[in-house]
Amino acid sequence: MMQQNPDFDFLVRLAEAAAAVVLPQFRTPLSADNKAEGAGFDPVTAADRAAEEAIRAIIGEAFPQDGIIGEEYGAAGQQADRIWVIDPIDGTRAFLAGIPVWGTLIGLLDKARPAFGVMSQPYIGEVFLGDGSAAELRFRGGRRAIRTRPAEAIGAATLMSTSPRLFTPEERQAYERLAAETRNERFGGDCYAYAMLAAGHVDLVVEAGLHVHDIVPLIPIIEGAGGVVSSWDGGSPLGGGRILAAADRRLQEEAIALLGE
Amino acid sequence: MMQQNPDFDFLVRLAEAAAAVVLPQFRTPLSADNKAEGAGFDPVTAADRAAEEAIRAIIGEAFPQDGIIGEEYGAAGQQADRIWVIDPIDGTRAFLAGIPVWGTLIGLLDKARPAFGVMSQPYIGEVFLGDGSAAELRFRGGRRAIRTRPAEAIGAATLMSTSPRLFTPEERQAYERLAAETRNERFGGDCYAYAMLAAGHVDLVVEAGLHVHDIVPLIPIIEGAGGVVSSWDGGSPLGGGRILAAADRRLQEEAIALLGE
């Protein structure tokens, strides 16, 4: 039996359900747990968990045969053709610092192909949506199609990354080779950097150490807007790890060459 | 003759005049000039200039005896007791990347004392205001007083800085000594980091290479919220350069000790 596809309105419904529980917790004193005791600071909040529960409940009712992978509650139904991938709050460090560039990420893998994705930033009121062939931004009642911008030479490119601390020393060297060739570099992105690439304001995003749920939901948005996503060597981005997003294929190739030198 | 003080509503009026010319340029293709030819990338936009003109016009009409220092159009009336300090778009790199953590900064020095300040982020719809003894956030029709949060130990602190590229190698070493002691570090702040410190979400902001107009307008907001601002060695922050903002004096002292080791 062919399953019905979700549409953008369904993705927005998921995002709104998450926002309803996350936004009241934003910029309040949080009791941050520590998932990684003794291994640095990995903040997790009650909002994170409540959002994932809300998203899972709606998906479970609408598409009971689908599988789900979530950051907080793990995997269920992994034998299904379709798997939802959820990161209720991507960018928890930004969230804890009050900076509204975190987002709720929800994606759908259809036979291992990223088919639908949403990134929602509810404090600002933005929802970025994509299905691999189109992408749009909904903002306070309006909506518009988004596109990556035509790649200029890499010397005119704007590069984003969340933090140089993401990288191992070896990765850092590769990143620095690339960054030195670009014109404008900006740290502090999380998922918001990929949304700005899809919307045509950023040309390259380069990160490392990403989880599957950090990147899969963003792929249909970036590809729907005309961009490309891969690993640093041009391979599949589906496993997370070292991720390169580019406004178009030519820029991607230049970046791969610099990262791999 | 005693001059009348501006009130928060006047500062909001200035911020709104700037927003009216800046917001239509945000996330559009920009013709970025290059102020620092041959010395890296220092984007300046038409929006920057138009915003400063709009702000200067209103100040000139309301307070014709006051002096003005602006990022774009330089200084006028520097012999006056009161000097307005304007940065029409603080965080032009963020602006160019579409990331809404840039802000319009307007401050008033009264006999060299930072007396009033505003930071406006019009895409999000936030205006942060301060007069050295109180601070507030106006957000989409609402307003609330803001306060820094009580300092926890530095090991529980959230630290922000715009980019590690701000620092000279020597400054970088000092920054790293401090960063290693904190729990949560976040790059990509610009003026927004100071606003989050004032609002109680960030404990420390450490930067270098700041201009006078980058920091003076933020001081009355931070101090009005209970925080402190100084140079890295505890001296006056009025000249810009190496700036340390802290949620309270105890945390400031710990940070000064680490930066100066």
Coordinates of C-alpha atoms in Angstrom, one line a residue:
Chain A
M1 CA 0.0 0.0 0.0
M2 CA 1.3 3.4 -1.0
Q3 CA 1.3 5.7 2.0
Q4 CA 0.0 9.2 1.7
N5 CA 2.7 11.9 1.8
P6 CA 2.7 14.5 4.4
D7 CA 2.3 18.1 3.1
F8 CA 3.9 21.3 4.3
D9 CA 0.8 22.1 6.4
F10 CA 1.3 18.8 8.3
L11 CA 4.9 19.7 8.9
V12 CA 3.9 23.1 10.1
R13 CA 1.4 21.4 12.5
L14 CA 4.2 19.4 13.9
A15 CA 6.4 22.5 14.3
E16 CA 3.6 24.4 16.0
A17 CA 2.9 21.5 18.5
A18 CA 6.6 21.6 19.4
A19 CA 6.6 25.4 19.7
A20 CA 3.7 25.3 22.1
V21 CA 5.8 23.4 24.6
V22 CA 9.3 24.8 23.8
L23 CA 8.6 28.6 23.6
P24 CA 7.3 28.9 27.2
Q25 CA 10.6 27.5 28.3
F26 CA 12.8 29.7 26.2
R27 CA 14.6 32.4 28.3
T28 CA 13.5 31.0 31.6
P29 CA 15.8 29.5 34.2
L30 CA 16.3 25.9 33.0
S31 CA 17.2 22.8 34.9
A32 CA 19.7 21.5 32.4
D33 CA 20.4 17.9 32.8
N34 CA 23.7 16.5 31.7
K35 CA 23.5 13.6 29.3
A36 CA 27.3 13.4 29.0
E37 CA 28.4 13.3 32.6
G38 CA 32.1 13.8 32.9
A39 CA 32.3 14.4 29.2
G40 CA 31.7 18.1 28.9
F41 CA 28.5 20.0 28.8
D42 CA 25.6 18.6 26.9
P43 CA 22.5 20.5 28.0
V44 CA 19.1 18.8 27.7
T45 CA 16.0 20.4 28.9
A46 CA 12.5 19.4 29.8
A47 CA 11.4 21.4 26.7
D48 CA 13.5 19.1 24.5
R49 CA 11.7 16.0 25.7
A50 CA 8.2 17.6 25.8
A51 CA 8.6 18.8 22.2
E52 CA 9.6 15.4 21.0
E53 CA 6.7 13.7 22.8
A54 CA 4.3 16.2 21.2
I55 CA 5.7 15.6 17.7
R56 CA 5.7 11.8 18.1
A57 CA 2.1 11.8 19.2
I58 CA 0.9 13.6 16.1
I59 CA 3.0 11.4 13.7
G60 CA 1.9 8.3 15.5
E61 CA -1.7 9.2 14.9
A62 CA -1.4 10.3 11.3
F63 CA 1.1 7.8 10.1
P64 CA 1.1 4.8 12.5
Q65 CA 3.2 2.6 10.2
D66 CA 6.1 5.0 10.0
G67 CA 9.2 4.6 12.1
I68 CA 10.7 7.4 14.2
I69 CA 14.2 8.4 15.3
G70 CA 14.3 11.1 17.9
E71 CA 17.2 12.8 19.8
E72 CA 15.6 12.2 23.1
Y73 CA 13.6 9.0 22.9
G74 CA 15.6 6.9 20.4
A75 CA 14.4 4.8 17.6
A76 CA 11.1 2.9 16.9
G77 CA 9.9 1.0 13.8
Q78 CA 13.2 1.0 12.0
Q79 CA 12.0 -1.7 9.6
A80 CA 9.5 0.7 8.1
D81 CA 9.9 2.3 4.6
R82 CA 9.4 5.7 6.0
I83 CA 11.3 7.0 9.0
W84 CA 10.8 10.4 10.7
V85 CA 13.9 12.0 12.2
I86 CA 13.4 14.5 15.0
D87 CA 15.7 17.0 16.8
P88 CA 13.3 18.9 19.1
I89 CA 15.8 21.6 19.9
D90 CA 18.8 21.8 17.6
G91 CA 21.2 24.3 19.1
T92 CA 20.7 23.8 22.8
R93 CA 23.7 26.0 23.6
A94 CA 22.1 28.9 21.7
F95 CA 18.8 28.1 23.4
L96 CA 20.4 28.3 26.8
A97 CA 22.1 31.6 25.9
G98 CA 18.8 33.1 24.8
I99 CA 20.0 33.4 21.2
P100 CA 17.1 32.6 18.8
V101 CA 19.0 30.6 16.2
W102 CA 18.1 27.2 17.6
G103 CA 15.3 25.3 15.8
T104 CA 13.0 22.4 15.9
L105 CA 14.1 19.9 13.1
I106 CA 11.7 17.3 11.7
G107 CA 12.5 15.3 8.6
L108 CA 11.1 12.3 6.8
L109 CA 13.3 9.6 5.2
D110 CA 11.4 7.7 2.5
K111 CA 13.4 4.5 1.6
A112 CA 16.5 6.3 3.0
R113 CA 15.9 9.3 0.8
P114 CA 15.4 12.7 2.6
A115 CA 11.9 13.5 1.3
F116 CA 10.5 16.2 3.6
G117 CA 12.0 18.6 6.1
V118 CA 11.1 21.5 8.4
M119 CA 13.1 23.8 10.5
S120 CA 11.1 26.0 12.9
Q121 CA 12.4 29.0 14.9
P122 CA 9.3 29.9 16.9
Y123 CA 10.6 32.9 18.8
I124 CA 11.3 34.7 15.6
G125 CA 8.2 33.1 14.0
E126 CA 9.9 31.4 11.0
V127 CA 9.2 28.0 9.5
F128 CA 11.5 26.8 6.7
L129 CA 10.1 23.9 4.6
G130 CA 11.4 21.7 1.8
D131 CA 10.6 18.6 -0.1
G132 CA 13.7 18.3 -2.2
S133 CA 12.3 20.0 -5.2
A134 CA 10.9 23.2 -3.6
A135 CA 11.5 25.1 -0.4
E136 CA 9.6 27.9 1.3
L137 CA 9.8 30.2 4.3
R138 CA 6.6 31.0 6.3
F139 CA 7.0 34.1 8.4
R140 CA 4.2 35.6 10.5
G141 CA 1.3 34.8 8.1
G142 CA 3.3 35.2 4.9
R143 CA 5.1 32.6 2.7
R144 CA 7.6 32.8 0.0
A145 CA 9.6 30.4 -2.1
I146 CA 13.3 30.4 -1.2
R147 CA 16.4 29.7 -3.4
T148 CA 20.1 29.5 -2.8
R149 CA 22.0 32.2 -4.6
P150 CA 24.1 31.6 -7.6
A151 CA 27.6 30.8 -6.5
E152 CA 30.1 33.5 -6.9
A153 CA 33.8 32.6 -6.8
I154 CA 34.7 31.1 -3.4
G155 CA 36.6 34.4 -2.7
A156 CA 33.2 36.2 -2.5
A157 CA 31.5 33.5 -0.4
T158 CA 30.0 33.8 3.0
L159 CA 30.9 30.7 5.2
M160 CA 29.2 29.7 8.4
S161 CA 29.9 27.2 11.1
T162 CA 28.6 26.8 14.6
S163 CA 32.0 26.8 16.4
P164 CA 35.6 26.1 15.7
R165 CA 35.4 23.8 18.8
L166 CA 33.4 21.3 16.6
F167 CA 36.5 20.2 14.9
T168 CA 39.3 17.8 15.7
P169 CA 42.8 19.4 15.1
E170 CA 43.0 17.7 11.7
E171 CA 39.4 18.8 10.8
R172 CA 40.4 22.3 12.0
Q173 CA 43.3 22.5 9.6
A174 CA 41.0 21.5 6.7
Y175 CA 38.4 24.1 7.8
E176 CA 41.0 26.8 8.0
R177 CA 42.2 26.1 4.5
L178 CA 38.7 26.7 3.3
A179 CA 37.9 29.6 5.5
A180 CA 41.0 31.5 4.4
E181 CA 39.7 31.5 0.8
T182 CA 36.2 32.9 1.7
R183 CA 35.3 36.6 2.2
N184 CA 32.9 36.6 5.1
E185 CA 33.0 34.0 7.9
R186 CA 30.4 33.7 10.7
F187 CA 30.3 31.4 13.7
G188 CA 27.2 30.7 15.7
G189 CA 24.8 29.1 13.3
D190 CA 23.4 25.7 14.2
C191 CA 20.5 24.8 12.0
Y192 CA 19.9 28.5 11.3
A193 CA 23.0 28.6 9.1
Y194 CA 21.6 25.9 6.8
A195 CA 18.3 27.8 6.6
M196 CA 20.1 31.0 5.6
L197 CA 22.0 29.0 2.9
A198 CA 18.7 27.7 1.6
A199 CA 17.3 31.3 1.6
G200 CA 20.2 32.7 -0.4
H201 CA 22.2 34.6 2.2
V202 CA 25.0 32.1 3.0
D203 CA 27.1 30.2 0.4
L204 CA 28.8 27.5 2.5
V205 CA 28.2 25.7 5.8
V206 CA 31.0 23.5 7.1
E207 CA 30.6 21.5 10.3
A208 CA 31.8 18.2 11.9
G209 CA 30.6 15.8 14.5
L210 CA 26.9 16.2 13.5
H211 CA 24.3 13.5 14.4
V212 CA 21.9 12.1 11.9
H213 CA 19.0 14.2 13.4
D214 CA 21.1 17.4 13.1
I215 CA 21.3 17.2 9.3
V216 CA 18.7 14.8 7.8
P217 CA 15.7 17.2 8.3
L218 CA 17.6 20.1 6.7
I219 CA 18.5 18.2 3.4
P220 CA 15.1 18.5 1.7
I221 CA 15.1 22.2 2.5
I222 CA 18.6 22.8 1.1
E223 CA 18.0 20.6 -1.9
G224 CA 14.5 22.0 -2.5
A225 CA 16.1 25.5 -2.6
G226 CA 18.7 24.4 -5.2
G227 CA 21.6 23.7 -2.8
V228 CA 23.7 20.6 -2.2
V229 CA 24.6 18.7 0.9
S230 CA 27.3 16.0 1.3
S231 CA 30.1 14.8 3.5
W232 CA 33.4 16.7 3.3
D233 CA 34.6 14.3 0.6
G234 CA 31.4 14.5 -1.5
G235 CA 29.8 11.3 -0.1
S236 CA 26.4 10.8 1.5
P237 CA 25.5 13.2 4.3
L238 CA 22.9 10.8 5.8
G239 CA 25.2 9.5 8.5
G240 CA 26.0 12.9 9.9
G241 CA 29.6 13.6 10.9
R242 CA 31.5 16.0 8.6
I243 CA 28.9 18.0 6.7
L244 CA 29.3 20.4 3.8
A245 CA 26.4 22.4 2.4
A246 CA 26.8 24.6 -0.6
A247 CA 24.7 26.9 -2.6
D248 CA 25.4 25.0 -5.8
R249 CA 27.5 22.1 -7.2
R250 CA 30.4 24.3 -8.5
L251 CA 31.0 25.8 -5.1
Q252 CA 30.6 22.4 -3.4
E253 CA 33.4 21.1 -5.7
E254 CA 35.7 24.0 -4.8
A255 CA 35.1 23.4 -1.1
I256 CA 35.7 19.6 -1.3
A257 CA 39.0 20.3 -3.0
L258 CA 40.1 22.7 -0.3
L259 CA 38.9 20.5 2.6
G260 CA 40.7 17.5 1.1
E261 CA 44.0 19.0 0.1
Chain B
M1 CA 21.1 75.5 31.0
M2 CA 20.2 72.0 32.0
Q3 CA 19.2 70.0 29.0
Q4 CA 16.2 67.8 29.0
N5 CA 17.0 64.1 29.2
P6 CA 15.7 61.8 26.4
D7 CA 13.3 59.1 27.7
F8 CA 13.0 55.5 26.6
D9 CA 10.2 56.5 24.2
F10 CA 12.6 58.9 22.4
L11 CA 15.2 56.1 22.1
V12 CA 12.5 53.8 20.6
R13 CA 11.6 56.5 18.1
L14 CA 15.2 56.7 17.0
A15 CA 15.3 52.9 16.7
E16 CA 12.1 52.8 14.7
A17 CA 13.4 55.4 12.3
A18 CA 16.5 53.3 11.7
A19 CA 14.5 50.2 11.3
A20 CA 12.3 51.8 8.7
V21 CA 15.3 52.1 6.4
V22 CA 17.3 49.1 7.5
L23 CA 14.7 46.3 7.5
P24 CA 13.7 46.6 3.8
Q25 CA 17.4 46.0 3.0
F26 CA 17.8 43.0 5.3
R27 CA 18.1 39.7 3.3
T28 CA 18.2 41.4 0.0
P29 CA 21.2 41.3 -2.4
L30 CA 23.4 44.1 -1.0
S31 CA 26.1 46.1 -2.7
A32 CA 28.6 45.9 0.1
D33 CA 31.3 48.5 -0.2
N34 CA 34.7 47.8 1.2
K35 CA 35.9 50.4 3.8
A36 CA 39.1 48.6 4.5
E37 CA 40.5 47.9 1.0
G38 CA 43.4 45.5 1.2
A39 CA 42.8 45.0 4.9
G40 CA 40.2 42.2 4.9
F41 CA 36.4 42.4 4.5
D42 CA 34.6 45.2 6.2
P43 CA 31.1 45.3 4.7
V44 CA 29.2 48.6 4.7
T45 CA 25.8 48.9 3.2
A46 CA 23.6 51.6 2.0
A47 CA 21.3 50.7 4.8
D48 CA 24.0 51.5 7.3
R49 CA 24.3 55.0 6.0
A50 CA 20.6 55.7 5.6
A51 CA 19.9 54.6 9.1
E52 CA 22.6 56.9 10.6
E53 CA 21.2 59.8 8.6
A54 CA 17.7 59.1 9.9
I55 CA 18.9 58.9 13.5
R56 CA 21.0 62.1 13.2
A57 CA 18.1 64.0 11.7
I58 CA 15.8 63.3 14.7
I59 CA 18.5 64.0 17.3
G60 CA 19.5 67.2 15.5
E61 CA 16.0 68.4 15.7
A62 CA 15.2 67.4 19.3
F63 CA 18.6 68.2 20.8
P64 CA 20.5 70.6 18.5
Q65 CA 23.1 71.4 21.1
D66 CA 24.3 67.8 21.5
G67 CA 27.3 66.3 19.7
I68 CA 27.1 63.1 17.6
I69 CA 29.6 60.4 16.9
G70 CA 28.5 57.9 14.2
E71 CA 30.2 54.9 12.6
E72 CA 29.4 56.2 9.1
Y73 CA 29.5 60.0 9.2
G74 CA 32.1 60.7 11.9
A75 CA 32.0 63.2 14.7
A76 CA 30.3 66.6 15.1
G77 CA 30.0 68.9 18.1
Q78 CA 32.5 67.1 20.2
Q79 CA 32.8 70.1 22.6
A80 CA 29.2 69.5 23.8
D81 CA 28.5 68.1 27.3
R82 CA 26.3 65.5 25.7
I83 CA 27.4 63.3 22.9
W84 CA 25.3 60.7 21.0
V85 CA 27.1 57.6 19.9
I86 CA 25.6 55.7 16.9
D87 CA 26.3 52.3 15.3
P88 CA 23.5 52.0 12.8
I89 CA 24.2 48.3 12.1
D90 CA 26.3 46.5 14.6
G91 CA 27.2 43.1 13.3
T92 CA 27.3 43.7 9.6
R93 CA 28.7 40.2 9.0
A94 CA 25.6 38.7 10.7
F95 CA 23.5 41.2 8.7
L96 CA 25.0 40.0 5.4
A97 CA 24.5 36.4 6.4
G98 CA 20.8 36.9 7.2
I99 CA 21.3 36.1 10.9
P100 CA 19.1 38.4 13.0
V101 CA 21.6 39.1 15.9
W102 CA 22.8 42.4 14.4
G103 CA 21.3 45.6 16.0
T104 CA 21.1 49.3 15.8
L105 CA 23.0 50.8 18.7
I106 CA 22.4 54.4 20.0
G107 CA 23.9 55.7 23.2
L108 CA 24.1 59.0 25.0
L109 CA 27.3 60.1 26.8
D110 CA 26.5 62.8 29.4
K111 CA 29.8 64.5 30.5
A112 CA 31.6 61.3 29.4
R113 CA 29.2 59.1 31.4
P114 CA 27.1 56.5 29.5
A115 CA 23.7 57.7 30.4
F116 CA 21.2 56.2 28.0
G117 CA 21.4 53.3 25.5
V118 CA 19.2 51.3 23.1
M119 CA 19.9 48.1 21.1
S120 CA 17.2 47.4 18.5
Q121 CA 16.8 44.2 16.5
P122 CA 13.9 45.0 14.3
Y123 CA 13.6 41.7 12.3
I124 CA 12.8 39.9 15.6
G125 CA 11.0 43.0 16.9
E126 CA 13.1 43.5 20.1
V127 CA 14.2 46.8 21.6
F128 CA 16.6 46.7 24.7
L129 CA 16.7 50.0 26.7
G130 CA 18.7 51.2 29.6
D131 CA 19.7 54.3 31.6
G132 CA 22.3 52.8 34.0
S133 CA 19.8 52.2 36.8
A134 CA 17.1 50.3 35.0
A135 CA 16.8 48.3 31.8
E136 CA 13.8 46.9 29.9
L137 CA 13.0 44.8 26.8
R138 CA 10.2 45.8 24.5
F139 CA 8.9 43.0 22.3
R140 CA 6.0 43.2 20.0
G141 CA 3.8 45.5 22.1
G142 CA 4.9 44.2 25.5
R143 CA 7.6 45.4 27.9
R144 CA 9.4 44.0 30.9
A145 CA 12.2 44.9 33.2
I146 CA 15.3 42.9 32.6
R147 CA 18.1 41.9 35.1
T148 CA 21.3 40.0 34.9
R149 CA 21.2 36.7 36.7
P150 CA 23.1 36.1 40.0
A151 CA 26.6 34.9 39.2
E152 CA 27.1 31.2 39.7
A153 CA 30.6 30.0 40.0
I154 CA 32.5 30.6 36.8
G155 CA 32.4 26.9 36.2
A156 CA 28.6 27.2 35.6
A157 CA 28.9 30.3 33.5
T158 CA 27.8 30.8 29.9
L159 CA 30.4 32.8 27.9
M160 CA 29.8 34.6 24.6
S161 CA 32.1 36.2 22.0
T162 CA 31.5 37.1 18.4
S163 CA 34.4 35.2 16.9
P164 CA 37.8 33.8 17.9
R165 CA 39.1 35.8 14.9
L166 CA 38.7 39.0 17.0
F167 CA 41.7 38.2 19.0
T168 CA 45.4 38.7 18.5
P169 CA 47.4 35.5 19.4
E170 CA 48.2 36.9 22.8
E171 CA 44.5 37.9 23.4
R172 CA 43.5 34.5 22.2
Q173 CA 45.6 32.8 24.9
A174 CA 43.9 35.0 27.6
Y175 CA 40.5 34.2 26.2
E176 CA 41.2 30.5 26.1
R177 CA 42.3 30.5 29.8
L178 CA 38.9 32.0 30.6
A179 CA 36.9 29.9 28.2
A180 CA 38.4 26.7 29.6
E181 CA 36.8 27.5 33.0
T182 CA 33.3 28.1 31.8
R183 CA 30.6 25.6 31.1
N184 CA 28.8 26.9 28.0
E185 CA 30.5 28.9 25.3
R186 CA 28.9 30.4 22.3
F187 CA 30.3 32.3 19.3
G188 CA 28.3 34.6 17.0
G189 CA 27.0 37.3 19.3
D190 CA 27.8 40.9 18.3
C191 CA 25.6 43.3 20.3
Y192 CA 23.0 40.6 20.9
A193 CA 25.3 38.8 23.3
Y194 CA 25.4 41.9 25.6
A195 CA 21.6 42.1 25.4
M196 CA 21.3 38.5 26.5
L197 CA 23.7 39.2 29.4
A198 CA 21.5 42.1 30.4
A199 CA 18.4 39.9 30.1
G200 CA 19.9 37.2 32.4
H201 CA 20.8 34.4 29.9
V202 CA 24.5 34.9 29.4
D203 CA 27.0 35.5 32.3
L204 CA 30.1 36.8 30.5
V205 CA 30.9 38.5 27.1
V206 CA 34.6 38.8 26.2
E207 CA 35.7 40.6 23.0
A208 CA 38.6 42.6 21.6
G209 CA 39.1 45.2 18.9
L210 CA 35.8 47.0 19.6
H211 CA 35.2 50.5 18.5
V212 CA 33.7 53.2 20.8
H213 CA 30.3 52.9 19.1
D214 CA 30.3 49.1 19.5
I215 CA 30.2 49.3 23.3
V216 CA 29.1 52.7 24.6
P217 CA 25.4 52.4 23.7
L218 CA 25.3 49.0 25.5
I219 CA 26.8 50.1 28.8
P220 CA 23.6 51.8 30.2
I221 CA 21.6 48.7 29.3
I222 CA 24.1 46.3 31.0
E223 CA 24.5 48.5 34.0
G224 CA 20.8 49.2 34.2
A225 CA 20.2 45.5 34.4
G226 CA 22.8 45.0 37.2
G227 CA 25.8 44.0 35.2
V228 CA 29.2 45.5 34.9
V229 CA 31.4 46.4 31.9
S230 CA 35.1 47.2 31.8
S231 CA 38.2 46.6 29.9
W232 CA 39.9 43.2 30.4
D233 CA 42.0 44.7 33.2
G234 CA 39.0 46.3 35.0
G235 CA 39.6 49.8 33.5
S236 CA 37.2 52.0 31.7
P237 CA 35.4 50.5 28.7
L238 CA 34.7 53.8 27.1
G239 CA 37.5 53.6 24.6
G240 CA 36.5 50.2 23.2
G241 CA 39.2 47.7 22.6
R242 CA 39.3 44.7 24.9
I243 CA 35.9 44.5 26.5
L244 CA 34.6 42.3 29.4
A245 CA 30.9 42.4 30.4
A246 CA 29.8 40.3 33.4
A247 CA 26.6 39.6 35.2
D248 CA 28.0 40.9 38.4
R249 CA 31.2 42.2 40.1
R250 CA 32.2 38.9 41.6
L251 CA 32.2 37.2 38.2
Q252 CA 33.9 40.2 36.7
E253 CA 36.8 39.8 39.2
E254 CA 37.2 36.1 38.5
A255 CA 37.3 36.8 34.8
I256 CA 39.8 39.7 35.1
A257 CA 42.1 37.4 37.1
L258 CA 41.9 34.6 34.4
L259 CA 42.4 37.1 31.5
G260 CA 45.4 38.7 33.2
E261 CA 47.2 35.6 34.4

